[in-house]
PDB file of C-alpha atoms in Angstrom:
ATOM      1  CA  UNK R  15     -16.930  -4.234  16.476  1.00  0.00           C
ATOM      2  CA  UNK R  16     -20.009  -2.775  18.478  1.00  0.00           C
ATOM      3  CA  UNK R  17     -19.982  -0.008  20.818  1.00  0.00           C
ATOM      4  CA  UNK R  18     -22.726   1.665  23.502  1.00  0.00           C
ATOM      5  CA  UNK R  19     -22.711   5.431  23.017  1.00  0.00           C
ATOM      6  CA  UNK R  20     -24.922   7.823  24.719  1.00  0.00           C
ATOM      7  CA  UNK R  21     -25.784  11.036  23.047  1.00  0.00           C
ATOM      8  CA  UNK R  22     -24.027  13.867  24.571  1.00  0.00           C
ATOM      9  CA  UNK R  23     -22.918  17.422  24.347  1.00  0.00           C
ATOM     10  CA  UNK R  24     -22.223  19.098  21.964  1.00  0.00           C
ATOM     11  CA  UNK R  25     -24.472  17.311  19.666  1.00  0.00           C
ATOM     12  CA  UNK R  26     -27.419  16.098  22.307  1.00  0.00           C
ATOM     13  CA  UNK R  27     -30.687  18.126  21.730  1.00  0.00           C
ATOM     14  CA  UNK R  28     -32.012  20.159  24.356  1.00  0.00           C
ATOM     15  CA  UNK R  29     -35.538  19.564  25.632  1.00  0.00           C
ATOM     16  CA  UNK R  30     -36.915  22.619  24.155  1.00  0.00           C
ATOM     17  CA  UNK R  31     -34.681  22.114  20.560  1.00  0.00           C
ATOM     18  CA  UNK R  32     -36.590  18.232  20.023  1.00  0.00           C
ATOM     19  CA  UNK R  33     -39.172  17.995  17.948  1.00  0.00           C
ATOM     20  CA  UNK R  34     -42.014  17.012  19.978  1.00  0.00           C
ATOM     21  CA  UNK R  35     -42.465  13.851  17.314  1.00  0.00           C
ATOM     22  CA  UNK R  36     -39.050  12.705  19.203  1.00  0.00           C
ATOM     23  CA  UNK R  37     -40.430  13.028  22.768  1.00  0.00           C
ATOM     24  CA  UNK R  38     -40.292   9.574  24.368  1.00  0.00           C
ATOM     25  CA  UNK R  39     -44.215   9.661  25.163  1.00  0.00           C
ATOM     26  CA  UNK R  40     -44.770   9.913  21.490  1.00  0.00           C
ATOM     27  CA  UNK R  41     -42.517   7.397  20.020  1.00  0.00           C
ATOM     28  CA  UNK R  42     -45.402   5.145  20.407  1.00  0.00           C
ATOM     29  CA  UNK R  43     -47.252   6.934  17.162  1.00  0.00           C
ATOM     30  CA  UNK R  44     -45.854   4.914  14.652  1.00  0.00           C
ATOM     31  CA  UNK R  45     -47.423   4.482  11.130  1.00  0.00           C
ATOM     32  CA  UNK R  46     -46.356   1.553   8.901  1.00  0.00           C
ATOM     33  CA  UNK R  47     -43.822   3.370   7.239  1.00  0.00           C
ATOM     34  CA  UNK R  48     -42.346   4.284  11.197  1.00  0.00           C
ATOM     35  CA  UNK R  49     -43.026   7.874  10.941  1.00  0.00           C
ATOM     36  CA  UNK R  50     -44.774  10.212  13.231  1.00  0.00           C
ATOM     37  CA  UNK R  51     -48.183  10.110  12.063  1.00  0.00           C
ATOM     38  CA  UNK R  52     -49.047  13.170  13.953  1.00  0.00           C
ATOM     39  CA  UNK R  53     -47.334  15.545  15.440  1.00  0.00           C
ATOM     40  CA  UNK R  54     -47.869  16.501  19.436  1.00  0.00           C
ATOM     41  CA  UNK R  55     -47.017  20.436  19.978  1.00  0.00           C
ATOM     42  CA  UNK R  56     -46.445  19.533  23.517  1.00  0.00           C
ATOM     43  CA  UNK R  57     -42.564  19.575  24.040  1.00  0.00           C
ATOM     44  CA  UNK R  58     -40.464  17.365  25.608  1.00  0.00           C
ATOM     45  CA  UNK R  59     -40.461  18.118  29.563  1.00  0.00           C
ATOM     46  CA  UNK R  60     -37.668  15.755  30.627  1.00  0.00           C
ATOM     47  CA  UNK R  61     -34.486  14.682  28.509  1.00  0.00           C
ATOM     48  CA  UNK R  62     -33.741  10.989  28.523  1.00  0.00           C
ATOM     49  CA  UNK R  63     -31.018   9.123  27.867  1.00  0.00           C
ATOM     50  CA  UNK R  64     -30.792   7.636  24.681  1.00  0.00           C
ATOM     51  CA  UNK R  65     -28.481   4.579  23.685  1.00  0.00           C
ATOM     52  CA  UNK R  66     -27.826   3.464  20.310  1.00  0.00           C
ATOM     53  CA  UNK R  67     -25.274   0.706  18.744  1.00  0.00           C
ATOM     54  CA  UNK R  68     -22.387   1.648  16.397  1.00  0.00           C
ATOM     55  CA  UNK R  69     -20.915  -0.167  13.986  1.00  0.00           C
ATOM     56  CA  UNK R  70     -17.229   0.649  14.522  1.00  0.00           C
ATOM     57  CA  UNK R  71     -15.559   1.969  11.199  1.00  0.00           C
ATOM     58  CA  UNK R  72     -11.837   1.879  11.997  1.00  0.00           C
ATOM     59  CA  UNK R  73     -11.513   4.928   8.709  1.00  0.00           C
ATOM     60  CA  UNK R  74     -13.775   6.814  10.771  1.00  0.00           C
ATOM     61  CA  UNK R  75     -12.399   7.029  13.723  1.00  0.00           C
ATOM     62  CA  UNK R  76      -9.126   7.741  11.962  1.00  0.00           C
ATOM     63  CA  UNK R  77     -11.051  10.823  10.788  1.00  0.00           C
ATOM     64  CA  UNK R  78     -11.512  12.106  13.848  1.00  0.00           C
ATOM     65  CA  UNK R  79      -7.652  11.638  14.685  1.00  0.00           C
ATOM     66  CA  UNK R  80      -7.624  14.996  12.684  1.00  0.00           C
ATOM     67  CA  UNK R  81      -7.641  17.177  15.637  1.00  0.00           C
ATOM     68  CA  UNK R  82      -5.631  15.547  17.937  1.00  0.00           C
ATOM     69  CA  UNK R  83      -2.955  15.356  15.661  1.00  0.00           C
ATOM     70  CA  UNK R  84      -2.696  18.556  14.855  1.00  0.00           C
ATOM     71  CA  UNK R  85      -1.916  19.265  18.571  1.00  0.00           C
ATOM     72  CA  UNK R  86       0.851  16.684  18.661  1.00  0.00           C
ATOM     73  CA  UNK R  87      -1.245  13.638  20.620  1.00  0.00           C
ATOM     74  CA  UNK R  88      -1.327  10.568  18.773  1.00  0.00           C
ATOM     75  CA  UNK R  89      -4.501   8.999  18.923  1.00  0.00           C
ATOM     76  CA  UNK R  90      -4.337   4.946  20.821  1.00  0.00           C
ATOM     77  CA  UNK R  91      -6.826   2.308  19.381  1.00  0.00           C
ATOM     78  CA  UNK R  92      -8.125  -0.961  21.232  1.00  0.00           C
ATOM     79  CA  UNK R  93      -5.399  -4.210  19.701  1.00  0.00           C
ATOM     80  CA  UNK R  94      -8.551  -5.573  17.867  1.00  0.00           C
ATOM     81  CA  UNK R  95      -9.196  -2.033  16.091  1.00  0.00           C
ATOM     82  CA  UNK R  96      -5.109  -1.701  15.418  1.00  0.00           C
ATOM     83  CA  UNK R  97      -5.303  -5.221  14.026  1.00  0.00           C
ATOM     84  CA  UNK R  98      -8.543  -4.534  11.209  1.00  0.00           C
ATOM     85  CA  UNK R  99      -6.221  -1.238  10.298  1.00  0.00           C
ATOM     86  CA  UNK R 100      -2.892  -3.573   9.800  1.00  0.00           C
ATOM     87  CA  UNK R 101      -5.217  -5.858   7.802  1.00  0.00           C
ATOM     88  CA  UNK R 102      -6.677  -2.814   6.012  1.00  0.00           C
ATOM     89  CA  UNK R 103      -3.164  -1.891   5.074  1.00  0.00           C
ATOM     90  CA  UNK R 104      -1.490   0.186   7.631  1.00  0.00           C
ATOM     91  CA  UNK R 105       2.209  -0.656   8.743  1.00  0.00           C
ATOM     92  CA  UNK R 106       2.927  -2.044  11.608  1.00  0.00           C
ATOM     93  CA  UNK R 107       5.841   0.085  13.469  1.00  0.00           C
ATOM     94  CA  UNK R 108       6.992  -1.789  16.522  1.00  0.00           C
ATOM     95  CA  UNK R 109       9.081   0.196  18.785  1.00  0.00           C
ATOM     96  CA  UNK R 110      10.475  -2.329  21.423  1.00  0.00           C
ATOM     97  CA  UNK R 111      14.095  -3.513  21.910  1.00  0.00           C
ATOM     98  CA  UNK R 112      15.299  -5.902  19.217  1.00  0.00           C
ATOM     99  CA  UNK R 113      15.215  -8.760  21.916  1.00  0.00           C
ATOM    100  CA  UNK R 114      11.437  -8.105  22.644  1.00  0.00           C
ATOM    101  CA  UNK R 115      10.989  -8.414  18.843  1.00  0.00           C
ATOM    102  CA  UNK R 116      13.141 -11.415  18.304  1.00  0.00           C
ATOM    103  CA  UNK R 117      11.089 -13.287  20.891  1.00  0.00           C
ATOM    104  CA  UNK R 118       7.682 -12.522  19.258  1.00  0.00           C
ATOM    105  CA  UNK R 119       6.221  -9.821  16.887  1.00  0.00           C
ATOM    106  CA  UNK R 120       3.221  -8.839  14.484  1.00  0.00           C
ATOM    107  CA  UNK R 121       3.599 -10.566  10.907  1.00  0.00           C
ATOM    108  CA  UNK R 122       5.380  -7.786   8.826  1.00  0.00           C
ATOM    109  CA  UNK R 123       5.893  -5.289  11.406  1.00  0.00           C
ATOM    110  CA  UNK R 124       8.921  -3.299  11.497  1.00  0.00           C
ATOM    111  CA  UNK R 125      11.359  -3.073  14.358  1.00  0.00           C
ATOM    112  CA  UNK R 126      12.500   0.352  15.057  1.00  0.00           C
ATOM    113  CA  UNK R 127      13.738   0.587  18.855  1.00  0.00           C
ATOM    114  CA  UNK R 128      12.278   3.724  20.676  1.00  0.00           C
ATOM    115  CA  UNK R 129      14.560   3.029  23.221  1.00  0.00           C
ATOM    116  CA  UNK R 130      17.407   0.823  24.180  1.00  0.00           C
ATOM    117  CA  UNK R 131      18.445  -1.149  27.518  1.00  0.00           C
ATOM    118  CA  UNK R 132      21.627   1.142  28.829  1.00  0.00           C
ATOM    119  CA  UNK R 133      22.741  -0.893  32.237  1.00  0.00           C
ATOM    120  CA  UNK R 134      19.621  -1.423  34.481  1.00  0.00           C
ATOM    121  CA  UNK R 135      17.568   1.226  32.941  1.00  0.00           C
ATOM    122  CA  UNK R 136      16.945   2.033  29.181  1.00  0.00           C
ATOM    123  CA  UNK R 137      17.542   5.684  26.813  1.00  0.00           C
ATOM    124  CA  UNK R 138      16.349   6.906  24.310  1.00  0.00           C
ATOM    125  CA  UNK R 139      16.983   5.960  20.510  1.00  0.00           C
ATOM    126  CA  UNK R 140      18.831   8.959  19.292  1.00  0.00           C
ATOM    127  CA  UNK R 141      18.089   8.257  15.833  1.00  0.00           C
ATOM    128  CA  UNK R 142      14.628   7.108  15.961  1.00  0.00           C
ATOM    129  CA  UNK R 143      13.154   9.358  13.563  1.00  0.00           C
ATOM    130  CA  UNK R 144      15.921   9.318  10.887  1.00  0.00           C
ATOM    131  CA  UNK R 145      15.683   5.353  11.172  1.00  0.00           C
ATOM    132  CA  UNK R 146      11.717   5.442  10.933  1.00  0.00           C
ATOM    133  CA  UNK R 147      12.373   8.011   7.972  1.00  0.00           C
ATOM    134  CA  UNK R 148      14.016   5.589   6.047  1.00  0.00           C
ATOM    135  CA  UNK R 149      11.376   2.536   6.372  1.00  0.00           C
ATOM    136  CA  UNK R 150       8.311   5.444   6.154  1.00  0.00           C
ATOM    137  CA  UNK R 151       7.164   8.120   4.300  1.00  0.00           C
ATOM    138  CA  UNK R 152       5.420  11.205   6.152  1.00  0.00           C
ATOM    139  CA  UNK R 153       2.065  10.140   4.869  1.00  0.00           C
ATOM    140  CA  UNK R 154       2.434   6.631   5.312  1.00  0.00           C
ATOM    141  CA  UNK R 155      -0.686   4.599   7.629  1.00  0.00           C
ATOM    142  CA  UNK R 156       1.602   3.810  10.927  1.00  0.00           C
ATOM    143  CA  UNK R 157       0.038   1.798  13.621  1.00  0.00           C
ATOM    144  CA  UNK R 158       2.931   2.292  16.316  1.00  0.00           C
ATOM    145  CA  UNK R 159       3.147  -0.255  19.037  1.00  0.00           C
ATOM    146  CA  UNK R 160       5.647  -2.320  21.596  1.00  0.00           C
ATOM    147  CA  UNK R 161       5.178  -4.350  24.832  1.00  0.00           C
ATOM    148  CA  UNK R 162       2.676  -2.593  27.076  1.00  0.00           C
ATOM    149  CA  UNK R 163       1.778   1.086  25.266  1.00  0.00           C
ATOM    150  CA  UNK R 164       4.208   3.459  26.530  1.00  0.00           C
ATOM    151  CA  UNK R 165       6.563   3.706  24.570  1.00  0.00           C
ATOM    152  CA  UNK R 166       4.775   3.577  21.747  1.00  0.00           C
ATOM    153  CA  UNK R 167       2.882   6.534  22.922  1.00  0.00           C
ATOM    154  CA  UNK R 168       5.732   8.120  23.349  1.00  0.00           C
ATOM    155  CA  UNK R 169       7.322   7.173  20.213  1.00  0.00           C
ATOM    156  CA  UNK R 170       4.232   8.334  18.141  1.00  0.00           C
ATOM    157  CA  UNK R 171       4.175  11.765  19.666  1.00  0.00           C
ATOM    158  CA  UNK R 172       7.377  12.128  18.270  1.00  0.00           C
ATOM    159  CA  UNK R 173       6.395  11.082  15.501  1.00  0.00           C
ATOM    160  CA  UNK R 174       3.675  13.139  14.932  1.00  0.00           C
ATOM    161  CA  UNK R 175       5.639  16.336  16.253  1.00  0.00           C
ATOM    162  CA  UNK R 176       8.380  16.068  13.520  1.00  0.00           C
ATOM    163  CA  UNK R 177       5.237  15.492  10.373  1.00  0.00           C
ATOM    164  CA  UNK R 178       4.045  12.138  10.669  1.00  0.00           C
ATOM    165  CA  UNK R 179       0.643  12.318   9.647  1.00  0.00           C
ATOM    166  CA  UNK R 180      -1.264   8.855  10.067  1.00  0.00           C
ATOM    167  CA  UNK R 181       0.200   7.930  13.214  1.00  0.00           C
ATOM    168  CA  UNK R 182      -2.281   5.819  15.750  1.00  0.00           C
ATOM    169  CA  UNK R 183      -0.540   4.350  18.966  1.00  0.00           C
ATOM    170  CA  UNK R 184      -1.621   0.926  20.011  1.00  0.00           C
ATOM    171  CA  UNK R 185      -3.296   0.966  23.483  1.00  0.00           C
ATOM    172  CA  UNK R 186      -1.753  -1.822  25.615  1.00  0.00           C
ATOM    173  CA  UNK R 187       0.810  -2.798  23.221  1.00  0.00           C
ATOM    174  CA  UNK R 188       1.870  -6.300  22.213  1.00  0.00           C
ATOM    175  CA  UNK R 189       0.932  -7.805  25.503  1.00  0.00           C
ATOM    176  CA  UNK R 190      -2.432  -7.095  24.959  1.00  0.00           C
ATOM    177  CA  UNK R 191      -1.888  -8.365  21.501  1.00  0.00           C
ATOM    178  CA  UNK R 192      -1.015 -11.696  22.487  1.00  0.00           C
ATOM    179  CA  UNK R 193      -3.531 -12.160  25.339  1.00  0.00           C
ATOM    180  CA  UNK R 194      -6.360 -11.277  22.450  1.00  0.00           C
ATOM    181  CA  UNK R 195      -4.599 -14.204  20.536  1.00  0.00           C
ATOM    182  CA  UNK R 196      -4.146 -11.893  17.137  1.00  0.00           C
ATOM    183  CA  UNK R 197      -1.036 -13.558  14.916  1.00  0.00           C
ATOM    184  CA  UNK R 198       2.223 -13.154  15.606  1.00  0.00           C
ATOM    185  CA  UNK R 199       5.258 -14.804  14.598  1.00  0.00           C
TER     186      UNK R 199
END
């Protein structure tokens, strides 16, 4: 998966911190090894924008899921990303009603209701975390998701909040699953 990034606080350069070798009016001084041949002690006088490709490394991102875990918010991930990470191992946790599952799931995912239909409404699982405790261990790789991303979100900061670890919430949930045409059974 590619992404567009632009370079941006806190780890852009200020115009006076760039090498001059960087300024965009001396890019052009390429040897054949692309180096700066020589170097320009004029600074840069304008900062640019600068856009570079990424390879998207689904462990990567996961690192940065450090921080925002520790303050409780699960971190979401794009369907295609949650679906590299359940092929790279992580469980699949799906927290929709068992007749939302029984009509369609993700191969080998787990049904866990975060909440259950109560008259025209729904409430909450009471026992959601003791269930989940007994498929998971605190460590374990979840990727948490059900049928449009909110409960899931809400699920996972649970989750996280009583010592989940790996927890990542699946943005859009197993609608957008389907309409990205990833398996299901």
């Amino acid at each position: 998966m590619e992404a567009t990034s632009l370079i941006s606080s806190p780890y852009c350069f200020s115009a006076s911190s760039l090498p001059s070798s960087l300024c965009p009016q001396n890019l052009h001084h390429r040897s054949a090894g692309s180096f700066p041949v020589g170097v320009n002690t004029q600074r840069c006088r304008s900062v640019s924008v600068v856009r570079k490709k990424l390879n998207f490394c689904p462990k990567a991102a996961l690192r940065e899921n450090v921080q925002q875990q520790a303050t409780g918010v699960p971190t979401s991930v794009p369907v295609r990303v949650a679906h590299e990470l359940h092929q790279a191992g992580h469980r699949y946790l799906d927290v929709r009603t068992p007749e939302e599952f029984s009509a369609g799931h993700v191969p080998g995912a787990i049904n866990i209701p975060y909440m259950y239909k109560f008259g025209s409404g729904m409430t909450k699982n009471p026992n959601f975390v003791a269930e989940v405790s007994v498929h998971f261990g605190k460590y374990d790789e979840i990727i948490v998701g059900c049928q449009l991303g909110k409960r899931s979100l809400m699920a996972a900061t649970d989750l996280l909040a009583d010592g989940f670890t790996a927890v990542t919430d699946i943005a859009g949930g197993y609608a957008a699953w389907t309409q990205n045409q990833l398996p299901t059974e």
